[in-house]
mmCIF file with all atom_site columns, C-alpha atoms in Angstrom:
data_model
loop_
_atom_site.group_PDB
_atom_site.id
_atom_site.type_symbol
_atom_site.label_atom_id
_atom_site.label_alt_id
_atom_site.label_comp_id
_atom_site.label_asym_id
_atom_site.label_entity_id
_atom_site.label_seq_id
_atom_site.pdbx_PDB_ins_code
_atom_site.Cartn_x
_atom_site.Cartn_y
_atom_site.Cartn_z
_atom_site.occupancy
_atom_site.B_iso_or_equiv
_atom_site.pdbx_formal_charge
_atom_site.auth_seq_id
_atom_site.auth_comp_id
_atom_site.auth_asym_id
_atom_site.auth_atom_id
_atom_site.pdbx_PDB_model_num
ATOM 1   C CA . MET A 1 1   ? -226.253 167.606 -10.304 1.00 44.00 ? 1   MET A CA 1
ATOM 2   C CA . LYS A 1 2   ? -222.780 169.164 -10.401 1.00 47.00 ? 2   LYS A CA 1
ATOM 3   C CA . SER A 1 3   ? -223.877 171.974 -8.097  1.00 46.00 ? 3   SER A CA 1
ATOM 4   C CA . ILE A 1 4   ? -225.344 169.519 -5.567  1.00 43.00 ? 4   ILE A CA 1
ATOM 5   C CA . LEU A 1 5   ? -222.165 167.434 -5.501  1.00 42.00 ? 5   LEU A CA 1
ATOM 6   C CA . THR A 1 6   ? -219.887 170.485 -5.407  1.00 45.00 ? 6   THR A CA 1
ATOM 7   C CA . THR A 1 7   ? -221.796 172.043 -2.510  1.00 45.00 ? 7   THR A CA 1
ATOM 8   C CA . THR A 1 8   ? -221.845 168.757 -0.606  1.00 43.00 ? 8   THR A CA 1
ATOM 9   C CA . ALA A 1 9   ? -218.150 168.154 -1.197  1.00 44.00 ? 9   ALA A CA 1
ATOM 10  C CA . ALA A 1 10  ? -217.307 171.633 0.050   1.00 45.00 ? 10  ALA A CA 1
ATOM 11  C CA . PHE A 1 11  ? -219.505 171.133 3.139   1.00 44.00 ? 11  PHE A CA 1
ATOM 12  C CA . ALA A 1 12  ? -217.983 167.743 3.894   1.00 41.00 ? 12  ALA A CA 1
ATOM 13  C CA . LEU A 1 13  ? -214.433 168.961 3.416   1.00 43.00 ? 13  LEU A CA 1
ATOM 14  C CA . LEU A 1 14  ? -214.943 172.029 5.581   1.00 42.00 ? 14  LEU A CA 1
ATOM 15  C CA . THR A 1 15  ? -216.738 170.209 8.389   1.00 41.00 ? 15  THR A CA 1
ATOM 16  C CA . GLY A 1 16  ? -215.471 166.664 8.346   1.00 39.00 ? 16  GLY A CA 1
ATOM 17  C CA . ALA A 1 17  ? -212.327 165.923 6.438   1.00 37.00 ? 17  ALA A CA 1
ATOM 18  C CA . GLY A 1 18  ? -210.060 167.915 8.737   1.00 35.00 ? 18  GLY A CA 1
ATOM 19  C CA . LEU A 1 19  ? -211.366 166.214 11.857  1.00 35.00 ? 19  LEU A CA 1
ATOM 20  C CA . ALA A 1 20  ? -209.740 162.828 12.322  1.00 33.00 ? 20  ALA A CA 1
ATOM 21  C CA . ASP A 1 21  ? -211.593 160.093 14.141  1.00 40.00 ? 21  ASP A CA 1
ATOM 22  C CA . ASP A 1 22  ? -210.517 156.476 14.271  1.00 55.00 ? 22  ASP A CA 1
ATOM 23  C CA . ARG A 1 23  ? -212.219 155.848 10.894  1.00 70.00 ? 23  ARG A CA 1
ATOM 24  C CA . GLY A 1 24  ? -210.989 158.948 9.015   1.00 85.00 ? 24  GLY A CA 1
ATOM 25  C CA . MET A 1 25  ? -211.624 159.461 5.318   1.00 96.00 ? 25  MET A CA 1
ATOM 26  C CA . GLU A 1 26  ? -212.460 156.364 3.292   1.00 97.00 ? 26  GLU A CA 1
ATOM 27  C CA . PHE A 1 27  ? -212.787 155.566 -0.423  1.00 98.00 ? 27  PHE A CA 1
ATOM 28  C CA . ARG A 1 28  ? -214.879 152.629 -1.611  1.00 98.00 ? 28  ARG A CA 1
ATOM 29  C CA . LEU A 1 29  ? -215.245 150.969 -4.994  1.00 98.00 ? 29  LEU A CA 1
ATOM 30  C CA . GLY A 1 30  ? -218.063 148.513 -5.604  1.00 98.00 ? 30  GLY A CA 1
ATOM 31  C CA . VAL A 1 31  ? -220.298 146.743 -8.047  1.00 98.00 ? 31  VAL A CA 1
ATOM 32  C CA . THR A 1 32  ? -224.031 146.121 -7.641  1.00 97.00 ? 32  THR A CA 1
ATOM 33  C CA . ALA A 1 33  ? -226.732 144.070 -9.289  1.00 96.00 ? 33  ALA A CA 1
ATOM 34  C CA . HIS A 1 34  ? -229.094 146.752 -10.618 1.00 94.00 ? 34  HIS A CA 1
ATOM 35  C CA . ASP A 1 35  ? -232.887 146.991 -10.235 1.00 92.00 ? 35  ASP A CA 1
ATOM 36  C CA . LEU A 1 36  ? -233.467 143.825 -8.201  1.00 92.00 ? 36  LEU A CA 1
ATOM 37  C CA . ALA A 1 37  ? -237.128 144.478 -7.330  1.00 84.00 ? 37  ALA A CA 1
ATOM 38  C CA . ASP A 1 38  ? -238.676 145.091 -10.766 1.00 79.00 ? 38  ASP A CA 1
ATOM 39  C CA . HIS A 1 39  ? -235.742 143.947 -12.908 1.00 80.00 ? 39  HIS A CA 1
ATOM 40  C CA . VAL A 1 40  ? -236.843 146.190 -15.755 1.00 89.00 ? 40  VAL A CA 1
ATOM 41  C CA . GLU A 1 41  ? -233.383 147.740 -16.116 1.00 91.00 ? 41  GLU A CA 1
ATOM 42  C CA . ASP A 1 42  ? -230.383 145.504 -16.529 1.00 86.00 ? 42  ASP A CA 1
ATOM 43  C CA . GLY A 1 43  ? -226.627 145.569 -16.205 1.00 89.00 ? 43  GLY A CA 1
ATOM 44  C CA . PRO A 1 44  ? -224.433 145.956 -13.150 1.00 96.00 ? 44  PRO A CA 1
ATOM 45  C CA . ASN A 1 45  ? -223.620 149.338 -11.650 1.00 97.00 ? 45  ASN A CA 1
ATOM 46  C CA . VAL A 1 46  ? -220.126 150.478 -10.713 1.00 98.00 ? 46  VAL A CA 1
ATOM 47  C CA . THR A 1 47  ? -220.181 152.485 -7.479  1.00 98.00 ? 47  THR A CA 1
ATOM 48  C CA . LEU A 1 48  ? -217.796 155.073 -6.035  1.00 98.00 ? 48  LEU A CA 1
ATOM 49  C CA . ASP A 1 49  ? -218.046 156.219 -2.450  1.00 97.00 ? 49  ASP A CA 1
ATOM 50  C CA . LEU A 1 50  ? -216.184 158.813 -0.396  1.00 98.00 ? 50  LEU A CA 1
ATOM 51  C CA . LEU A 1 51  ? -216.829 158.932 3.359   1.00 98.00 ? 51  LEU A CA 1
ATOM 52  C CA . PHE A 1 52  ? -215.487 161.661 5.624   1.00 97.00 ? 52  PHE A CA 1
ATOM 53  C CA . ALA A 1 53  ? -214.691 161.717 9.327   1.00 96.00 ? 53  ALA A CA 1
ATOM 54  C CA . SER A 1 54  ? -217.665 162.677 11.469  1.00 96.00 ? 54  SER A CA 1
ATOM 55  C CA . PRO A 1 55  ? -217.591 166.349 12.485  1.00 96.00 ? 55  PRO A CA 1
ATOM 56  C CA . ASP A 1 56  ? -217.984 167.137 16.193  1.00 96.00 ? 56  ASP A CA 1
ATOM 57  C CA . PHE A 1 57  ? -221.400 168.787 15.782  1.00 97.00 ? 57  PHE A CA 1
ATOM 58  C CA . LEU A 1 58  ? -222.855 165.377 14.768  1.00 97.00 ? 58  LEU A CA 1
ATOM 59  C CA . ASP A 1 59  ? -221.854 163.747 18.074  1.00 96.00 ? 59  ASP A CA 1
ATOM 60  C CA . ALA A 1 60  ? -225.406 164.248 19.378  1.00 96.00 ? 60  ALA A CA 1
ATOM 61  C CA . ILE A 1 61  ? -226.741 161.867 16.719  1.00 97.00 ? 61  ILE A CA 1
ATOM 62  C CA . TRP A 1 62  ? -224.126 159.114 17.184  1.00 95.00 ? 62  TRP A CA 1
ATOM 63  C CA . SER A 1 63  ? -221.404 160.618 14.956  1.00 96.00 ? 63  SER A CA 1
ATOM 64  C CA . PRO A 1 64  ? -222.488 159.718 11.421  1.00 97.00 ? 64  PRO A CA 1
ATOM 65  C CA . ARG A 1 65  ? -219.993 160.198 8.611   1.00 97.00 ? 65  ARG A CA 1
ATOM 66  C CA . PRO A 1 66  ? -220.919 162.492 5.684   1.00 98.00 ? 66  PRO A CA 1
ATOM 67  C CA . TYR A 1 67  ? -220.645 160.721 2.333   1.00 98.00 ? 67  TYR A CA 1
ATOM 68  C CA . LEU A 1 68  ? -220.628 161.354 -1.415  1.00 98.00 ? 68  LEU A CA 1
ATOM 69  C CA . TYR A 1 69  ? -221.797 158.501 -3.621  1.00 98.00 ? 69  TYR A CA 1
ATOM 70  C CA . GLY A 1 70  ? -222.105 157.700 -7.308  1.00 98.00 ? 70  GLY A CA 1
ATOM 71  C CA . SER A 1 71  ? -223.638 154.677 -9.034  1.00 98.00 ? 71  SER A CA 1
ATOM 72  C CA . PHE A 1 72  ? -223.093 154.252 -12.777 1.00 98.00 ? 72  PHE A CA 1
ATOM 73  C CA . ASN A 1 73  ? -224.988 151.711 -14.881 1.00 97.00 ? 73  ASN A CA 1
ATOM 74  C CA . THR A 1 74  ? -222.811 149.774 -17.328 1.00 97.00 ? 74  THR A CA 1
ATOM 75  C CA . ASN A 1 75  ? -225.684 149.515 -19.853 1.00 95.00 ? 75  ASN A CA 1
ATOM 76  C CA . GLY A 1 76  ? -226.272 153.283 -19.996 1.00 94.00 ? 76  GLY A CA 1
ATOM 77  C CA . LEU A 1 77  ? -229.503 153.155 -18.008 1.00 95.00 ? 77  LEU A CA 1
ATOM 78  C CA . THR A 1 78  ? -230.266 154.961 -14.704 1.00 95.00 ? 78  THR A CA 1
ATOM 79  C CA . ASN A 1 79  ? -227.236 156.474 -12.954 1.00 97.00 ? 79  ASN A CA 1
ATOM 80  C CA . PHE A 1 80  ? -227.403 158.347 -9.673  1.00 97.00 ? 80  PHE A CA 1
ATOM 81  C CA . GLY A 1 81  ? -225.245 160.351 -7.339  1.00 97.00 ? 81  GLY A CA 1
ATOM 82  C CA . GLY A 1 82  ? -225.939 161.569 -3.864  1.00 97.00 ? 82  GLY A CA 1
ATOM 83  C CA . THR A 1 83  ? -224.924 162.599 -0.417  1.00 98.00 ? 83  THR A CA 1
ATOM 84  C CA . GLY A 1 84  ? -226.014 161.948 3.132   1.00 98.00 ? 84  GLY A CA 1
ATOM 85  C CA . LEU A 1 85  ? -224.942 160.500 6.461   1.00 98.00 ? 85  LEU A CA 1
ATOM 86  C CA . ALA A 1 86  ? -223.646 157.006 7.297   1.00 98.00 ? 86  ALA A CA 1
ATOM 87  C CA . TRP A 1 87  ? -223.661 155.440 10.767  1.00 98.00 ? 87  TRP A CA 1
ATOM 88  C CA . ASP A 1 88  ? -221.150 152.670 11.576  1.00 95.00 ? 88  ASP A CA 1
ATOM 89  C CA . PHE A 1 89  ? -221.734 150.219 14.425  1.00 96.00 ? 89  PHE A CA 1
ATOM 90  C CA . GLU A 1 90  ? -219.195 147.601 15.445  1.00 96.00 ? 90  GLU A CA 1
ATOM 91  C CA . VAL A 1 91  ? -220.903 144.186 15.516  1.00 96.00 ? 91  VAL A CA 1
ATOM 92  C CA . ALA A 1 92  ? -217.827 142.107 16.342  1.00 96.00 ? 92  ALA A CA 1
ATOM 93  C CA . GLU A 1 93  ? -214.082 142.517 16.076  1.00 95.00 ? 93  GLU A CA 1
ATOM 94  C CA . ASN A 1 94  ? -213.337 143.796 12.544  1.00 96.00 ? 94  ASN A CA 1
ATOM 95  C CA . LEU A 1 95  ? -217.037 143.536 11.557  1.00 98.00 ? 95  LEU A CA 1
ATOM 96  C CA . ASN A 1 96  ? -219.117 146.703 11.138  1.00 97.00 ? 96  ASN A CA 1
ATOM 97  C CA . PHE A 1 97  ? -222.772 147.296 10.298  1.00 98.00 ? 97  PHE A CA 1
ATOM 98  C CA . GLU A 1 98  ? -223.543 150.487 8.366   1.00 98.00 ? 98  GLU A CA 1
ATOM 99  C CA . PHE A 1 99  ? -226.840 152.330 7.910   1.00 98.00 ? 99  PHE A CA 1
ATOM 100 C CA . ARG A 1 100 ? -227.015 155.350 5.636   1.00 98.00 ? 100 ARG A CA 1
ATOM 101 C CA . THR A 1 101 ? -229.626 157.793 4.523   1.00 98.00 ? 101 THR A CA 1
ATOM 102 C CA . GLY A 1 102 ? -229.454 160.734 2.162   1.00 98.00 ? 102 GLY A CA 1
ATOM 103 C CA . LEU A 1 103 ? -230.642 162.246 -1.110  1.00 98.00 ? 103 LEU A CA 1
ATOM 104 C CA . THR A 1 104 ? -229.744 161.371 -4.695  1.00 98.00 ? 104 THR A CA 1
ATOM 105 C CA . TYR A 1 105 ? -230.115 162.893 -8.127  1.00 98.00 ? 105 TYR A CA 1
ATOM 106 C CA . ASN A 1 106 ? -230.805 160.428 -10.959 1.00 97.00 ? 106 ASN A CA 1
ATOM 107 C CA . ASP A 1 107 ? -230.775 160.702 -14.740 1.00 96.00 ? 107 ASP A CA 1
ATOM 108 C CA . GLY A 1 108 ? -233.487 158.064 -15.218 1.00 93.00 ? 108 GLY A CA 1
ATOM 109 C CA . VAL A 1 109 ? -236.937 158.302 -16.757 1.00 93.00 ? 109 VAL A CA 1
ATOM 110 C CA . GLU A 1 110 ? -239.464 160.040 -14.510 1.00 93.00 ? 110 GLU A CA 1
ATOM 111 C CA . ASP A 1 111 ? -242.638 158.780 -16.198 1.00 91.00 ? 111 ASP A CA 1
ATOM 112 C CA . ILE A 1 112 ? -244.283 157.947 -19.504 1.00 88.00 ? 112 ILE A CA 1
ATOM 113 C CA . ASP A 1 113 ? -245.983 160.794 -21.363 1.00 87.00 ? 113 ASP A CA 1
ATOM 114 C CA . PRO A 1 114 ? -249.652 160.452 -20.294 1.00 84.00 ? 114 PRO A CA 1
ATOM 115 C CA . ASN A 1 115 ? -250.755 161.879 -23.667 1.00 88.00 ? 115 ASN A CA 1
ATOM 116 C CA . SER A 1 116 ? -249.044 159.178 -25.733 1.00 88.00 ? 116 SER A CA 1
ATOM 117 C CA . PRO A 1 117 ? -251.350 156.469 -27.138 1.00 90.00 ? 117 PRO A CA 1
ATOM 118 C CA . PRO A 1 118 ? -251.096 152.959 -25.629 1.00 87.00 ? 118 PRO A CA 1
ATOM 119 C CA . GLY A 1 119 ? -249.543 151.556 -28.841 1.00 89.00 ? 119 GLY A CA 1
ATOM 120 C CA . ASP A 1 120 ? -246.831 154.240 -29.110 1.00 90.00 ? 120 ASP A CA 1
ATOM 121 C CA . PRO A 1 121 ? -243.456 152.484 -29.604 1.00 90.00 ? 121 PRO A CA 1
ATOM 122 C CA . THR A 1 122 ? -241.652 154.946 -27.300 1.00 89.00 ? 122 THR A CA 1
ATOM 123 C CA . ARG A 1 123 ? -244.229 154.371 -24.562 1.00 87.00 ? 123 ARG A CA 1
ATOM 124 C CA . ILE A 1 124 ? -243.897 150.585 -24.906 1.00 88.00 ? 124 ILE A CA 1
ATOM 125 C CA . ARG A 1 125 ? -240.072 150.732 -24.920 1.00 88.00 ? 125 ARG A CA 1
ATOM 126 C CA . LEU A 1 126 ? -239.941 152.912 -21.786 1.00 87.00 ? 126 LEU A CA 1
ATOM 127 C CA . ALA A 1 127 ? -242.520 150.786 -19.946 1.00 86.00 ? 127 ALA A CA 1
ATOM 128 C CA . THR A 1 128 ? -240.604 147.569 -20.650 1.00 88.00 ? 128 THR A CA 1
ATOM 129 C CA . THR A 1 129 ? -236.967 148.667 -20.402 1.00 88.00 ? 129 THR A CA 1
ATOM 130 C CA . ARG A 1 130 ? -236.771 151.513 -17.861 1.00 91.00 ? 130 ARG A CA 1
ATOM 131 C CA . SER A 1 131 ? -237.666 151.994 -14.217 1.00 90.00 ? 131 SER A CA 1
ATOM 132 C CA . LEU A 1 132 ? -239.994 154.982 -13.978 1.00 91.00 ? 132 LEU A CA 1
ATOM 133 C CA . MET A 1 133 ? -238.500 156.945 -11.089 1.00 94.00 ? 133 MET A CA 1
ATOM 134 C CA . GLY A 1 134 ? -241.192 159.602 -10.600 1.00 94.00 ? 134 GLY A CA 1
ATOM 135 C CA . ASN A 1 135 ? -238.703 162.353 -9.735  1.00 95.00 ? 135 ASN A CA 1
ATOM 136 C CA . GLU A 1 136 ? -235.077 163.395 -10.267 1.00 96.00 ? 136 GLU A CA 1
ATOM 137 C CA . ILE A 1 137 ? -234.421 163.803 -6.528  1.00 97.00 ? 137 ILE A CA 1
ATOM 138 C CA . LEU A 1 138 ? -234.898 160.637 -4.472  1.00 97.00 ? 138 LEU A CA 1
ATOM 139 C CA . PHE A 1 139 ? -234.122 159.308 -1.010  1.00 98.00 ? 139 PHE A CA 1
ATOM 140 C CA . HIS A 1 140 ? -231.115 156.978 -0.707  1.00 98.00 ? 140 HIS A CA 1
ATOM 141 C CA . ASN A 1 141 ? -231.185 154.400 2.077   1.00 98.00 ? 141 ASN A CA 1
ATOM 142 C CA . ALA A 1 142 ? -228.687 151.592 2.453   1.00 98.00 ? 142 ALA A CA 1
ATOM 143 C CA . ILE A 1 143 ? -227.422 148.954 4.851   1.00 98.00 ? 143 ILE A CA 1
ATOM 144 C CA . GLY A 1 144 ? -224.094 147.179 4.684   1.00 98.00 ? 144 GLY A CA 1
ATOM 145 C CA . LEU A 1 145 ? -221.820 144.785 6.492   1.00 98.00 ? 145 LEU A CA 1
ATOM 146 C CA . ASP A 1 146 ? -218.077 145.433 6.189   1.00 98.00 ? 146 ASP A CA 1
ATOM 147 C CA . TYR A 1 147 ? -215.153 143.324 7.353   1.00 98.00 ? 147 TYR A CA 1
ATOM 148 C CA . ASP A 1 148 ? -211.844 145.083 8.137   1.00 97.00 ? 148 ASP A CA 1
ATOM 149 C CA . LEU A 1 149 ? -209.047 143.099 6.495   1.00 98.00 ? 149 LEU A CA 1
ATOM 150 C CA . ASN A 1 150 ? -206.502 145.339 8.257   1.00 96.00 ? 150 ASN A CA 1
ATOM 151 C CA . GLU A 1 151 ? -206.220 148.990 9.383   1.00 94.00 ? 151 GLU A CA 1
ATOM 152 C CA . ARG A 1 152 ? -206.627 150.305 5.830   1.00 96.00 ? 152 ARG A CA 1
ATOM 153 C CA . TRP A 1 153 ? -208.598 147.792 3.742   1.00 97.00 ? 153 TRP A CA 1
ATOM 154 C CA . SER A 1 154 ? -212.116 146.411 4.103   1.00 98.00 ? 154 SER A CA 1
ATOM 155 C CA . VAL A 1 155 ? -214.517 144.303 2.063   1.00 98.00 ? 155 VAL A CA 1
ATOM 156 C CA . GLY A 1 156 ? -218.277 144.330 2.407   1.00 98.00 ? 156 GLY A CA 1
ATOM 157 C CA . ALA A 1 157 ? -221.733 143.583 1.086   1.00 98.00 ? 157 ALA A CA 1
ATOM 158 C CA . TYR A 1 158 ? -224.558 146.109 0.895   1.00 98.00 ? 158 TYR A CA 1
ATOM 159 C CA . TYR A 1 159 ? -228.125 146.740 -0.204  1.00 98.00 ? 159 TYR A CA 1
ATOM 160 C CA . GLU A 1 160 ? -229.526 150.111 -1.272  1.00 97.00 ? 160 GLU A CA 1
ATOM 161 C CA . HIS A 1 161 ? -232.924 151.525 -2.141  1.00 97.00 ? 161 HIS A CA 1
ATOM 162 C CA . ILE A 1 162 ? -233.639 154.813 -3.919  1.00 96.00 ? 162 ILE A CA 1
ATOM 163 C CA . SER A 1 163 ? -237.190 156.120 -4.015  1.00 96.00 ? 163 SER A CA 1
ATOM 164 C CA . HIS A 1 164 ? -239.217 159.274 -3.505  1.00 95.00 ? 164 HIS A CA 1
ATOM 165 C CA . GLY A 1 165 ? -241.465 157.487 -1.007  1.00 93.00 ? 165 GLY A CA 1
ATOM 166 C CA . GLN A 1 166 ? -244.470 159.626 -2.019  1.00 93.00 ? 166 GLN A CA 1
ATOM 167 C CA . ILE A 1 167 ? -242.799 162.419 -0.017  1.00 93.00 ? 167 ILE A CA 1
ATOM 168 C CA . LEU A 1 168 ? -240.460 164.090 -2.518  1.00 93.00 ? 168 LEU A CA 1
ATOM 169 C CA . ALA A 1 169 ? -243.025 163.574 -5.306  1.00 90.00 ? 169 ALA A CA 1
ATOM 170 C CA . SER A 1 170 ? -246.335 161.864 -5.920  1.00 88.00 ? 170 SER A CA 1
ATOM 171 C CA . GLY A 1 171 ? -247.450 159.341 -8.484  1.00 83.00 ? 171 GLY A CA 1
ATOM 172 C CA . ARG A 1 172 ? -245.027 157.011 -10.242 1.00 84.00 ? 172 ARG A CA 1
ATOM 173 C CA . ASN A 1 173 ? -242.443 155.476 -7.892  1.00 89.00 ? 173 ASN A CA 1
ATOM 174 C CA . GLN A 1 174 ? -240.891 152.281 -9.254  1.00 87.00 ? 174 GLN A CA 1
ATOM 175 C CA . ALA A 1 175 ? -237.650 153.040 -7.395  1.00 90.00 ? 175 ALA A CA 1
ATOM 176 C CA . LEU A 1 176 ? -234.433 151.022 -7.616  1.00 94.00 ? 176 LEU A CA 1
ATOM 177 C CA . ASP A 1 177 ? -233.097 148.284 -5.379  1.00 95.00 ? 177 ASP A CA 1
ATOM 178 C CA . ASN A 1 178 ? -229.445 147.330 -5.795  1.00 96.00 ? 178 ASN A CA 1
ATOM 179 C CA . ALA A 1 179 ? -227.192 144.905 -3.908  1.00 97.00 ? 179 ALA A CA 1
ATOM 180 C CA . GLY A 1 180 ? -223.494 144.324 -4.254  1.00 98.00 ? 180 GLY A CA 1
ATOM 181 C CA . ILE A 1 181 ? -219.991 144.101 -2.898  1.00 98.00 ? 181 ILE A CA 1
ATOM 182 C CA . ARG A 1 182 ? -217.450 146.826 -2.189  1.00 98.00 ? 182 ARG A CA 1
ATOM 183 C CA . PHE A 1 183 ? -213.821 147.288 -1.270  1.00 98.00 ? 183 PHE A CA 1
ATOM 184 C CA . GLY A 1 184 ? -212.777 150.138 1.006   1.00 98.00 ? 184 GLY A CA 1
ATOM 185 C CA . TYR A 1 185 ? -209.514 151.964 1.648   1.00 98.00 ? 185 TYR A CA 1
ATOM 186 C CA . ARG A 1 186 ? -209.068 154.281 4.675   1.00 96.00 ? 186 ARG A CA 1
ATOM 187 C CA . PHE A 1 187 ? -206.647 157.216 4.508   1.00 93.00 ? 187 PHE A CA 1
ATOM 188 C CA . GLY A 1 188 ? -204.586 158.680 7.343   1.00 79.00 ? 188 GLY A CA 1
ATOM 189 C CA . ASN A 1 189 ? -203.631 157.464 10.811  1.00 62.00 ? 189 ASN A CA 1
#
C-alpha cells in the first residue's frame, strides 16, 4: 500500500500541486458511519483527504482534481486508502457537488476459507463480524455536497462505496458503503 500511495503522491505533486486553479490544494478531515449496507462491521471511520489542483492535461475531461484518501476504522476493522480523480460542479453560490472515482487498497478480509467446516469458530466469527471484500484492490466511488463557509473553509456531507464490481475480482463482493461529514481547508491564493 505504501508504494501505491507514494507513487500517487509523487504523480499528483509533479502534475497538479504546482498548477494553481481557483480551488488549489485542499485538505479534508471527516468522519463516516461505516458499513451502512450490510452493517456487519461497526464503528465510525476517520477520513483524511488531500486534493490537488487539476493539471492542464485533464482539461479535456472537465478538469478533475487528483486526490489521496484514507479511511481508518476506529474499531480496528477494515481500513482503506486510495487515489483517483474528483470532479467539482458548482450547484449554487458557495455550494458544490463532487463526484469521484478511483482505486483503493484495503486491509479487510477477502473471504472465508472454503475448506473450513461450517461450525469452525473462525469461520463463524468472520461471517458475522467482517465484511468479506473479495479483493485487496477495489473501486472507490463517492458523491458529496460541500458548502464554502469562506474562501478557505468548507463543510460537507458525502457517501462512498468501495467494491470490486466483479471487474477487479470475481466471487465474494460484500463491499462497503459509508456516509459522513467532512471539513475542508484550502491552501494558497
